[in-house]
mmCIF file of C-alpha atoms and ligand atoms in Angstrom:
data_model
loop_
_atom_site.group_PDB
_atom_site.id
_atom_site.type_symbol
_atom_site.label_atom_id
_atom_site.label_comp_id
_atom_site.label_asym_id
_atom_site.label_seq_id
_atom_site.Cartn_x
_atom_site.Cartn_y
_atom_site.Cartn_z
ATOM 1 C CA MET A 1 -31.648 -49.313 27.744
ATOM 2 C CA VAL A 2 -33.561 -51.611 30.058
ATOM 3 C CA ARG A 3 -32.883 -54.495 27.718
ATOM 4 C CA MET A 4 -29.132 -53.744 27.641
ATOM 5 C CA VAL A 5 -29.092 -53.685 31.419
ATOM 6 C CA SER A 6 -30.617 -57.126 31.666
ATOM 7 C CA VAL A 7 -28.236 -58.469 29.031
ATOM 8 C CA LEU A 8 -25.274 -57.112 30.968
ATOM 9 C CA LEU A 9 -26.605 -58.471 34.231
ATOM 10 C CA SER A 10 -27.005 -61.894 32.710
ATOM 11 C CA LEU A 11 -23.379 -61.693 31.563
ATOM 12 C CA LEU A 12 -22.387 -60.971 35.127
ATOM 13 C CA LEU A 13 -24.006 -64.207 36.194
ATOM 14 C CA LEU A 14 -22.611 -66.117 33.249
ATOM 15 C CA LEU A 15 -19.022 -65.484 34.230
ATOM 16 C CA SER A 16 -19.343 -66.164 37.907
ATOM 17 C CA PRO A 17 -18.281 -69.685 38.806
ATOM 18 C CA ALA A 18 -21.615 -71.380 38.144
ATOM 19 C CA VAL A 19 -20.115 -74.837 38.136
ATOM 20 C CA PRO A 20 -18.109 -75.192 41.299
ATOM 21 C CA GLN A 21 -14.749 -76.793 40.892
ATOM 22 C CA GLU A 22 -14.435 -80.195 42.357
ATOM 23 C CA THR A 23 -12.107 -80.272 45.310
ATOM 24 C CA GLN A 24 -9.699 -83.142 45.464
ATOM 25 C CA ASP A 25 -7.125 -84.074 47.986
ATOM 26 C CA GLY A 26 -4.068 -81.888 47.675
ATOM 27 C CA ARG A 27 -5.547 -79.789 44.872
ATOM 28 C CA TYR A 28 -6.325 -76.105 45.375
ATOM 29 C CA SER A 29 -7.005 -73.065 43.245
ATOM 30 C CA LEU A 30 -6.920 -69.307 43.648
ATOM 31 C CA THR A 31 -9.158 -67.370 41.242
ATOM 32 C CA TYR A 32 -9.718 -63.635 40.835
ATOM 33 C CA ILE A 33 -12.702 -62.311 38.906
ATOM 34 C CA TYR A 34 -12.757 -58.632 37.909
ATOM 35 C CA THR A 35 -15.743 -56.873 36.376
ATOM 36 C CA GLY A 36 -15.839 -53.350 34.954
ATOM 37 C CA LEU A 37 -18.919 -51.567 33.667
ATOM 38 C CA SER A 38 -18.676 -48.436 31.523
ATOM 39 C CA LYS A 39 -21.929 -47.298 33.146
ATOM 40 C CA PRO A 40 -22.792 -48.478 36.652
ATOM 41 C CA ILE A 41 -26.044 -50.474 36.641
ATOM 42 C CA GLU A 42 -28.554 -49.873 39.427
ATOM 43 C CA ASP A 43 -26.778 -51.074 42.599
ATOM 44 C CA VAL A 44 -23.797 -52.607 40.816
ATOM 45 C CA PRO A 45 -20.591 -50.549 41.250
ATOM 46 C CA ALA A 46 -18.554 -49.735 38.113
ATOM 47 C CA PHE A 47 -15.751 -52.038 39.221
ATOM 48 C CA GLN A 48 -15.827 -55.177 41.336
ATOM 49 C CA ALA A 49 -13.144 -57.671 42.273
ATOM 50 C CA LEU A 50 -13.642 -60.942 44.035
ATOM 51 C CA GLY A 51 -11.378 -63.820 44.976
ATOM 52 C CA LEU A 52 -12.116 -67.502 45.342
ATOM 53 C CA LEU A 53 -10.218 -70.278 47.066
ATOM 54 C CA ASN A 54 -11.462 -73.408 45.286
ATOM 55 C CA ASP A 55 -15.203 -72.770 45.027
ATOM 56 C CA LEU A 56 -15.491 -70.377 47.991
ATOM 57 C CA GLN A 57 -15.332 -66.593 47.830
ATOM 58 C CA PHE A 58 -12.891 -65.189 50.388
ATOM 59 C CA PHE A 59 -12.709 -61.472 49.601
ATOM 60 C CA SER A 60 -14.426 -58.675 47.755
ATOM 61 C CA TYR A 61 -13.559 -55.150 46.640
ATOM 62 C CA ASN A 62 -15.501 -52.534 44.698
ATOM 63 C CA SER A 63 -15.021 -49.053 43.300
ATOM 64 C CA ARG A 64 -17.520 -47.599 45.761
ATOM 65 C CA ASP A 65 -15.852 -48.509 49.068
ATOM 66 C CA ARG A 66 -12.331 -49.062 47.696
ATOM 67 C CA LYS A 67 -11.806 -51.564 50.496
ATOM 68 C CA SER A 68 -10.680 -55.176 50.228
ATOM 69 C CA GLN A 69 -12.654 -57.172 52.732
ATOM 70 C CA PRO A 70 -12.706 -60.820 53.745
ATOM 71 C CA VAL A 71 -16.128 -62.403 53.194
ATOM 72 C CA GLY A 72 -17.982 -65.538 54.260
ATOM 73 C CA LEU A 73 -16.019 -67.899 56.499
ATOM 74 C CA TRP A 74 -12.907 -65.738 56.014
ATOM 75 C CA ARG A 75 -14.403 -63.025 58.212
ATOM 76 C CA GLN A 76 -13.188 -65.119 61.133
ATOM 77 C CA VAL A 77 -9.691 -65.782 59.726
ATOM 78 C CA GLU A 78 -6.998 -63.616 61.313
ATOM 79 C CA GLY A 79 -3.647 -62.690 59.770
ATOM 80 C CA MET A 80 -4.082 -64.201 56.305
ATOM 81 C CA GLU A 81 -3.862 -60.894 54.453
ATOM 82 C CA ASP A 82 -3.087 -57.259 55.174
ATOM 83 C CA TRP A 83 -6.421 -55.977 53.863
ATOM 84 C CA LYS A 84 -5.338 -52.324 53.969
ATOM 85 C CA GLN A 85 -2.389 -53.063 51.738
ATOM 86 C CA ASP A 86 -4.522 -55.279 49.502
ATOM 87 C CA SER A 87 -6.991 -52.404 49.066
ATOM 88 C CA GLN A 88 -4.201 -50.353 47.494
ATOM 89 C CA LEU A 89 -3.260 -53.218 45.200
ATOM 90 C CA GLN A 90 -6.871 -53.666 44.086
ATOM 91 C CA LYS A 91 -7.215 -49.907 43.533
ATOM 92 C CA ALA A 92 -4.179 -49.958 41.231
ATOM 93 C CA ARG A 93 -5.619 -52.927 39.340
ATOM 94 C CA GLU A 94 -8.988 -51.160 39.109
ATOM 95 C CA ASP A 95 -7.330 -48.179 37.401
ATOM 96 C CA ILE A 96 -5.577 -50.333 34.801
ATOM 97 C CA PHE A 97 -8.707 -52.393 34.239
ATOM 98 C CA MET A 98 -10.978 -49.391 33.689
ATOM 99 C CA GLU A 99 -8.400 -47.787 31.419
ATOM 100 C CA THR A 100 -8.386 -50.945 29.299
ATOM 101 C CA LEU A 101 -12.190 -50.835 29.079
ATOM 102 C CA ASN A 102 -12.043 -47.181 27.976
ATOM 103 C CA ASN A 103 -9.406 -47.975 25.370
ATOM 104 C CA ILE A 104 -11.558 -50.705 23.855
ATOM 105 C CA MET A 105 -14.573 -48.386 23.684
ATOM 106 C CA GLU A 106 -12.450 -45.669 22.075
ATOM 107 C CA TYR A 107 -11.222 -48.156 19.515
ATOM 108 C CA TYR A 108 -14.842 -48.857 18.593
ATOM 109 C CA ASN A 109 -15.730 -45.141 18.567
ATOM 110 C CA ASP A 110 -18.284 -45.843 21.268
ATOM 111 C CA SER A 111 -17.019 -43.940 24.299
ATOM 112 C CA ASN A 112 -20.595 -43.387 25.363
ATOM 113 C CA GLY A 113 -21.872 -46.956 25.198
ATOM 114 C CA SER A 114 -22.810 -49.495 27.850
ATOM 115 C CA HIS A 115 -20.133 -52.159 27.923
ATOM 116 C CA ILE A 116 -18.664 -54.717 30.244
ATOM 117 C CA LEU A 117 -15.137 -56.045 30.632
ATOM 118 C CA GLN A 118 -14.399 -59.097 32.728
ATOM 119 C CA GLY A 119 -11.099 -60.639 33.692
ATOM 120 C CA ARG A 120 -10.451 -64.036 35.198
ATOM 121 C CA PHE A 121 -7.012 -65.078 36.380
ATOM 122 C CA GLY A 122 -5.418 -67.367 38.877
ATOM 123 C CA CYS A 123 -3.505 -70.546 39.498
ATOM 124 C CA GLU A 124 -3.760 -74.093 40.806
ATOM 125 C CA ILE A 125 -1.457 -76.236 42.855
ATOM 126 C CA GLU A 126 -1.524 -79.988 43.311
ATOM 127 C CA ASN A 127 0.489 -81.697 46.037
ATOM 128 C CA ASN A 128 2.127 -78.313 46.667
ATOM 129 C CA ARG A 129 3.299 -78.062 43.045
ATOM 130 C CA SER A 130 2.114 -75.473 40.536
ATOM 131 C CA SER A 131 -0.251 -77.346 38.218
ATOM 132 C CA GLY A 132 -1.997 -74.711 36.119
ATOM 133 C CA ALA A 133 -2.735 -71.022 35.579
ATOM 134 C CA PHE A 134 -5.083 -68.835 33.552
ATOM 135 C CA TRP A 135 -5.449 -65.165 32.666
ATOM 136 C CA LYS A 136 -8.189 -64.124 30.278
ATOM 137 C CA TYR A 137 -10.433 -61.144 29.506
ATOM 138 C CA TYR A 138 -13.931 -60.988 28.052
ATOM 139 C CA TYR A 139 -15.503 -57.940 26.391
ATOM 140 C CA ASP A 140 -19.321 -57.894 26.350
ATOM 141 C CA GLY A 141 -19.225 -61.593 27.179
ATOM 142 C CA LYS A 142 -16.957 -62.590 24.283
ATOM 143 C CA ASP A 143 -13.319 -63.733 24.415
ATOM 144 C CA TYR A 144 -11.099 -60.675 24.221
ATOM 145 C CA ILE A 145 -7.484 -61.538 25.041
ATOM 146 C CA GLU A 146 -5.681 -64.333 26.860
ATOM 147 C CA PHE A 147 -2.190 -64.775 28.223
ATOM 148 C CA ASN A 148 -0.334 -67.831 26.995
ATOM 149 C CA LYS A 149 2.544 -68.369 29.393
ATOM 150 C CA GLU A 150 4.236 -70.988 27.225
ATOM 151 C CA ILE A 151 4.931 -68.612 24.292
ATOM 152 C CA PRO A 152 4.832 -66.304 26.407
ATOM 153 C CA ALA A 153 2.524 -63.672 24.880
ATOM 154 C CA TRP A 154 -0.930 -62.145 24.919
ATOM 155 C CA VAL A 155 -3.197 -63.819 22.354
ATOM 156 C CA PRO A 156 -5.868 -61.441 20.957
ATOM 157 C CA PHE A 157 -9.342 -62.681 19.971
ATOM 158 C CA ASP A 158 -10.834 -59.331 18.972
ATOM 159 C CA PRO A 159 -9.653 -56.561 16.585
ATOM 160 C CA ALA A 160 -9.346 -54.081 19.473
ATOM 161 C CA ALA A 161 -7.267 -56.569 21.424
ATOM 162 C CA GLN A 162 -4.374 -56.041 18.975
ATOM 163 C CA ASN A 163 -3.965 -52.603 20.557
ATOM 164 C CA THR A 164 -4.165 -54.008 24.051
ATOM 165 C CA LYS A 165 -1.556 -56.605 23.126
ATOM 166 C CA GLN A 166 0.792 -53.917 21.815
ATOM 167 C CA LYS A 167 0.405 -51.950 25.006
ATOM 168 C CA TRP A 168 0.886 -54.914 27.338
ATOM 169 C CA GLU A 169 3.899 -56.141 25.373
ATOM 170 C CA ALA A 170 5.481 -52.696 24.883
ATOM 171 C CA LYS A 171 8.479 -53.901 26.891
ATOM 172 C CA PRO A 172 9.658 -57.531 27.028
ATOM 173 C CA VAL A 173 9.802 -57.250 30.807
ATOM 174 C CA TYR A 174 5.980 -56.833 30.955
ATOM 175 C CA VAL A 175 5.530 -60.275 29.422
ATOM 176 C CA GLN A 176 8.121 -61.802 31.758
ATOM 177 C CA GLN A 177 6.347 -60.218 34.715
ATOM 178 C CA ALA A 178 2.988 -61.654 33.683
ATOM 179 C CA LYS A 179 4.534 -65.113 33.302
ATOM 180 C CA ALA A 180 6.328 -64.824 36.641
ATOM 181 C CA TYR A 181 3.115 -63.766 38.331
ATOM 182 C CA LEU A 182 1.251 -66.836 37.095
ATOM 183 C CA GLU A 183 4.080 -69.293 37.753
ATOM 184 C CA GLU A 184 5.514 -67.908 40.983
ATOM 185 C CA GLY A 185 3.624 -64.980 42.520
ATOM 186 C CA CYS A 186 0.177 -66.524 42.339
ATOM 187 C CA PRO A 187 1.140 -70.010 43.644
ATOM 188 C CA GLU A 188 3.089 -68.312 46.443
ATOM 189 C CA THR A 189 0.013 -66.315 47.462
ATOM 190 C CA LEU A 190 -2.082 -69.474 47.242
ATOM 191 C CA ARG A 191 0.346 -71.360 49.520
ATOM 192 C CA LYS A 192 0.294 -68.508 52.012
ATOM 193 C CA TYR A 193 -3.533 -68.393 51.966
ATOM 194 C CA LEU A 194 -3.748 -72.173 52.383
ATOM 195 C CA LYS A 195 -1.914 -71.969 55.710
ATOM 196 C CA TYR A 196 -4.979 -70.142 56.970
ATOM 197 C CA SER A 197 -7.645 -71.777 54.815
ATOM 198 C CA LYS A 198 -6.882 -75.491 54.580
ATOM 199 C CA ASN A 199 -9.204 -76.312 57.463
ATOM 200 C CA ILE A 200 -12.052 -74.511 55.670
ATOM 201 C CA LEU A 201 -11.383 -76.110 52.266
ATOM 202 C CA ASP A 202 -10.612 -79.628 53.526
ATOM 203 C CA ARG A 203 -13.676 -79.689 55.751
ATOM 204 C CA GLN A 204 -15.979 -82.713 55.426
ATOM 205 C CA ASP A 205 -19.418 -81.574 56.561
ATOM 206 C CA PRO A 206 -21.962 -84.377 56.189
ATOM 207 C CA PRO A 207 -25.375 -83.556 54.719
ATOM 208 C CA SER A 208 -28.553 -83.460 56.769
ATOM 209 C CA VAL A 209 -31.391 -84.945 54.742
ATOM 210 C CA VAL A 210 -35.153 -84.396 54.838
ATOM 211 C CA VAL A 211 -37.858 -85.755 52.575
ATOM 212 C CA THR A 212 -41.165 -83.942 52.125
ATOM 213 C CA SER A 213 -44.147 -84.164 49.795
ATOM 214 C CA TYR A 214 -46.261 -81.523 48.135
ATOM 215 C CA GLN A 215 -49.000 -81.364 45.555
ATOM 216 C CA GLY A 216 -50.130 -78.437 43.450
ATOM 217 C CA PRO A 217 -53.783 -78.206 42.356
ATOM 218 C CA GLY A 218 -54.360 -80.612 39.457
ATOM 219 C CA GLU A 219 -50.824 -81.994 39.689
ATOM 220 C CA LYS A 220 -49.275 -85.292 40.641
ATOM 221 C CA LYS A 221 -47.887 -85.640 44.125
ATOM 222 C CA LYS A 222 -44.189 -84.700 44.307
ATOM 223 C CA LEU A 223 -41.562 -86.072 46.652
ATOM 224 C CA LYS A 224 -38.688 -83.772 47.461
ATOM 225 C CA CYS A 225 -35.432 -84.915 48.981
ATOM 226 C CA LEU A 226 -33.310 -82.087 50.374
ATOM 227 C CA ALA A 227 -29.701 -82.382 51.563
ATOM 228 C CA TYR A 228 -28.234 -79.347 53.328
ATOM 229 C CA ASP A 229 -25.294 -77.962 55.295
ATOM 230 C CA PHE A 230 -22.742 -80.151 53.509
ATOM 231 C CA TYR A 231 -19.271 -79.526 52.102
ATOM 232 C CA PRO A 232 -17.613 -80.109 49.674
ATOM 233 C CA GLY A 233 -20.290 -79.542 47.038
ATOM 234 C CA LYS A 234 -20.048 -82.803 45.128
ATOM 235 C CA ILE A 235 -22.981 -85.032 46.040
ATOM 236 C CA ASP A 236 -24.927 -87.848 44.455
ATOM 237 C CA MET A 237 -28.670 -87.931 45.156
ATOM 238 C CA HIS A 238 -31.462 -89.950 43.619
ATOM 239 C CA TRP A 239 -34.882 -91.430 44.329
ATOM 240 C CA THR A 240 -35.715 -95.107 44.011
ATOM 241 C CA ARG A 241 -39.180 -96.658 43.624
ATOM 242 C CA ALA A 242 -39.280 -100.287 44.809
ATOM 243 C CA GLY A 243 -35.492 -100.311 44.457
ATOM 244 C CA GLU A 244 -35.409 -98.859 40.931
ATOM 245 C CA VAL A 245 -33.727 -95.527 40.225
ATOM 246 C CA GLN A 246 -36.224 -92.848 39.115
ATOM 247 C CA GLU A 247 -35.656 -90.007 36.634
ATOM 248 C CA PRO A 248 -35.871 -86.773 38.616
ATOM 249 C CA GLU A 249 -38.459 -84.209 37.678
ATOM 250 C CA LEU A 250 -36.365 -81.415 39.085
ATOM 251 C CA GLN A 251 -32.978 -81.077 40.717
ATOM 252 C CA GLY A 252 -30.670 -78.315 41.778
ATOM 253 C CA ASN A 253 -28.081 -77.086 44.175
ATOM 254 C CA VAL A 254 -26.937 -73.840 45.745
ATOM 255 C CA LEU A 255 -23.883 -72.697 47.637
ATOM 256 C CA HIS A 256 -24.414 -70.439 50.633
ATOM 257 C CA ASP A 257 -21.334 -68.254 50.510
ATOM 258 C CA ARG A 258 -21.833 -66.849 53.979
ATOM 259 C CA ASN A 259 -21.278 -70.145 55.745
ATOM 260 C CA GLY A 260 -19.701 -72.144 52.914
ATOM 261 C CA THR A 261 -22.320 -74.916 52.843
ATOM 262 C CA TYR A 262 -24.234 -76.457 49.974
ATOM 263 C CA GLN A 263 -27.871 -77.426 49.562
ATOM 264 C CA SER A 264 -29.041 -79.895 46.956
ATOM 265 C CA TRP A 265 -32.420 -81.339 46.082
ATOM 266 C CA VAL A 266 -34.053 -83.873 43.828
ATOM 267 C CA VAL A 267 -37.789 -84.172 43.129
ATOM 268 C CA VAL A 268 -39.832 -87.057 41.665
ATOM 269 C CA ALA A 269 -43.491 -87.216 40.699
ATOM 270 C CA VAL A 270 -45.608 -90.059 42.112
ATOM 271 C CA PRO A 271 -48.418 -91.500 39.946
ATOM 272 C CA PRO A 272 -51.864 -91.455 41.627
ATOM 273 C CA GLN A 273 -52.648 -94.511 43.776
ATOM 274 C CA ASP A 274 -49.001 -95.608 43.672
ATOM 275 C CA THR A 275 -48.292 -97.527 46.876
ATOM 276 C CA ALA A 276 -44.761 -98.691 46.045
ATOM 277 C CA PRO A 277 -42.028 -97.705 48.543
ATOM 278 C CA TYR A 278 -39.918 -94.650 47.643
ATOM 279 C CA SER A 279 -36.486 -93.891 49.121
ATOM 280 C CA CYS A 280 -33.973 -91.105 48.729
ATOM 281 C CA HIS A 281 -30.307 -92.139 48.411
ATOM 282 C CA VAL A 282 -27.515 -89.710 49.239
ATOM 283 C CA GLN A 283 -23.807 -90.279 48.696
ATOM 284 C CA HIS A 284 -21.174 -87.793 49.843
ATOM 285 C CA SER A 285 -17.439 -87.940 50.610
ATOM 286 C CA SER A 286 -18.134 -87.295 54.310
ATOM 287 C CA LEU A 287 -20.297 -90.444 54.590
ATOM 288 C CA ALA A 288 -18.844 -93.922 55.150
ATOM 289 C CA GLN A 289 -21.870 -95.341 53.338
ATOM 290 C CA PRO A 290 -24.817 -93.861 51.437
ATOM 291 C CA LEU A 291 -27.714 -92.466 53.445
ATOM 292 C CA VAL A 292 -31.059 -94.005 52.571
ATOM 293 C CA VAL A 293 -34.148 -92.108 53.716
ATOM 294 C CA PRO A 294 -37.468 -93.855 53.009
ATOM 295 C CA TRP A 295 -40.560 -91.817 52.249
ATOM 296 C CA GLU A 296 -43.137 -92.692 54.894
ATOM 297 C CA ALA A 297 -46.509 -92.246 53.204
ATOM 298 C CA ARG A 298 -49.189 -91.322 55.683
HETATM 299 C C1 NAG B 301 -13.545 -44.892 14.381
HETATM 300 O O1 NAG B 301 -13.537 -43.605 13.770
HETATM 301 C C2 NAG B 301 -12.366 -43.357 12.988
HETATM 302 C C3 NAG B 301 -12.410 -41.885 12.536
HETATM 303 O O2 NAG B 301 -13.675 -41.550 12.088
HETATM 304 C C4 NAG B 301 -12.307 -44.339 11.811
HETATM 305 O O3 NAG B 301 -11.136 -44.125 11.056
HETATM 306 C C5 NAG B 301 -12.291 -45.766 12.366
HETATM 307 O O4 NAG B 301 -12.325 -46.717 11.320
HETATM 308 C C6 NAG B 301 -13.457 -46.011 13.314
HETATM 309 N N1 NAG B 301 -13.252 -47.306 13.977
HETATM 310 C C7 NAG B 301 -14.148 -48.298 13.917
HETATM 311 C C8 NAG B 301 -13.788 -49.568 14.597
HETATM 312 O O5 NAG B 301 -15.237 -48.195 13.368
HETATM 313 C C1 NAG B 302 -23.303 -39.368 25.066
HETATM 314 O O1 NAG B 302 -24.528 -39.567 25.796
HETATM 315 C C2 NAG B 302 -25.079 -38.371 26.285
HETATM 316 C C3 NAG B 302 -26.280 -38.728 27.151
HETATM 317 O O2 NAG B 302 -26.921 -39.897 26.706
HETATM 318 C C4 NAG B 302 -25.449 -37.455 25.082
HETATM 319 O O3 NAG B 302 -26.007 -36.257 25.569
HETATM 320 C C5 NAG B 302 -24.203 -37.183 24.264
HETATM 321 O O4 NAG B 302 -24.535 -36.419 23.113
HETATM 322 C C6 NAG B 302 -23.537 -38.484 23.841
HETATM 323 N N1 NAG B 302 -22.259 -38.176 23.178
HETATM 324 C C7 NAG B 302 -21.854 -38.807 22.087
HETATM 325 C C8 NAG B 302 -20.526 -38.407 21.543
HETATM 326 O O5 NAG B 302 -22.526 -39.659 21.511
HETATM 327 C C1 NAG B 303 5.657 -76.235 49.208
HETATM 328 O O1 NAG B 303 6.448 -75.607 48.211
HETATM 329 C C2 NAG B 303 7.104 -74.435 48.649
HETATM 330 C C3 NAG B 303 7.774 -73.755 47.456
HETATM 331 O O2 NAG B 303 8.242 -74.685 46.517
HETATM 332 C C4 NAG B 303 8.095 -74.786 49.758
HETATM 333 O O3 NAG B 303 8.731 -73.628 50.231
HETATM 334 C C5 NAG B 303 7.323 -75.453 50.898
HETATM 335 O O4 NAG B 303 8.229 -75.887 51.901
HETATM 336 C C6 NAG B 303 6.515 -76.643 50.391
HETATM 337 N N1 NAG B 303 5.661 -77.128 51.476
HETATM 338 C C7 NAG B 303 5.524 -78.424 51.739
HETATM 339 C C8 NAG B 303 4.607 -78.767 52.851
HETATM 340 O O5 NAG B 303 6.130 -79.290 51.117
HETATM 341 C C1 NAG B 304 -26.005 -71.750 56.068
HETATM 342 O O1 NAG B 304 -26.734 -70.705 55.455
HETATM 343 C C2 NAG B 304 -28.009 -71.121 54.931
HETATM 344 C C3 NAG B 304 -28.607 -69.930 54.216
HETATM 345 O O2 NAG B 304 -28.596 -68.793 55.014
HETATM 346 C C4 NAG B 304 -28.880 -71.667 56.040
HETATM 347 O O3 NAG B 304 -30.117 -72.135 55.503
HETATM 348 C C5 NAG B 304 -28.154 -72.813 56.733
HETATM 349 O O4 NAG B 304 -28.908 -73.283 57.819
HETATM 350 C C6 NAG B 304 -26.791 -72.367 57.212
HETATM 351 N N1 NAG B 304 -26.069 -73.510 57.750
HETATM 352 C C7 NAG B 304 -25.315 -73.446 58.827
HETATM 353 C C8 NAG B 304 -24.636 -74.711 59.242
HETATM 354 O O5 NAG B 304 -25.135 -72.413 59.445
#
């Protein structure tokens, strides 16, 4: 049981947007991620919905509170959505979603098992024109069914998904509605949201940069270059030694959803007695030219 829990939790992480989408001028996306668990795990509610504008989460909903709520920087945005009305919409979607999960488990004669269904759908616009859409479900982390709006039809990837397909295509109008949602409804919502969110998504927050050193017992000295409080997330960072680019020993980045800023770091190891000059170079769209921060050995 404990093992299953950790497997399911790792699936939760797997399907969250680990690689943030790159934001380009005039290009925006709206993404919804739904997660249903047949058995609630620890503090995780049975059903959760979240929405992203580009790489930033703007709302959340779960089966415990049954309330759609703006999150992060969208807490301060007024008038973008009627959250009471959206709560009802999310509740209706929760019911359909959990019913689908139950149907899959029934198909597999495993109504008692621990399973997870995830759905990911949304749309993109570029220069105000619809430029892409997606709608796909995953059962226990594997492809389950996907909507192809060109056919248009649901494409099953799993034996049980044949049943789901039959149900969701029971009337031709269901398929037309799904297509219309992706091609019209979703982009329309995205355009409406952008009126309130462009300033957040188009923001150019330059990085602050600090360099520090540390040394574990019996280890080489490490130099760490940290860039923080920047947006968008795309950044180029590297260390040079006497002007030559160094392979990093470690690098990473995180997004702080609460304030919509990124942190990124890159670490190099310094051989003992090395007296060559080290510098950290940082390039970001908010900067007219790269920042170069020398390491001042003391
Ligand atoms: C579920 O059980 C039914 C009745 O026992 C059986 O016909 C069916 O093949 C089983 N389904 C699966 C996927 O094992
Ligand atoms: C479902 O699980 C419960 C508790 O683990 C158990 O008591 C019950 O017999 C199970 N039912 C089936 C049909 O496997
Ligand atoms: C964007 O497209 C929508 C729908 O096609 C249109 O109503 C709106 O005026 C357009 N906005 C701009 C700024 O072109
Ligand atoms: C954003 O949040 C992170 C994590 O809480 C914090 O370290 C950082 O200073 C914050 N930045 C701003 C600009 O508020």
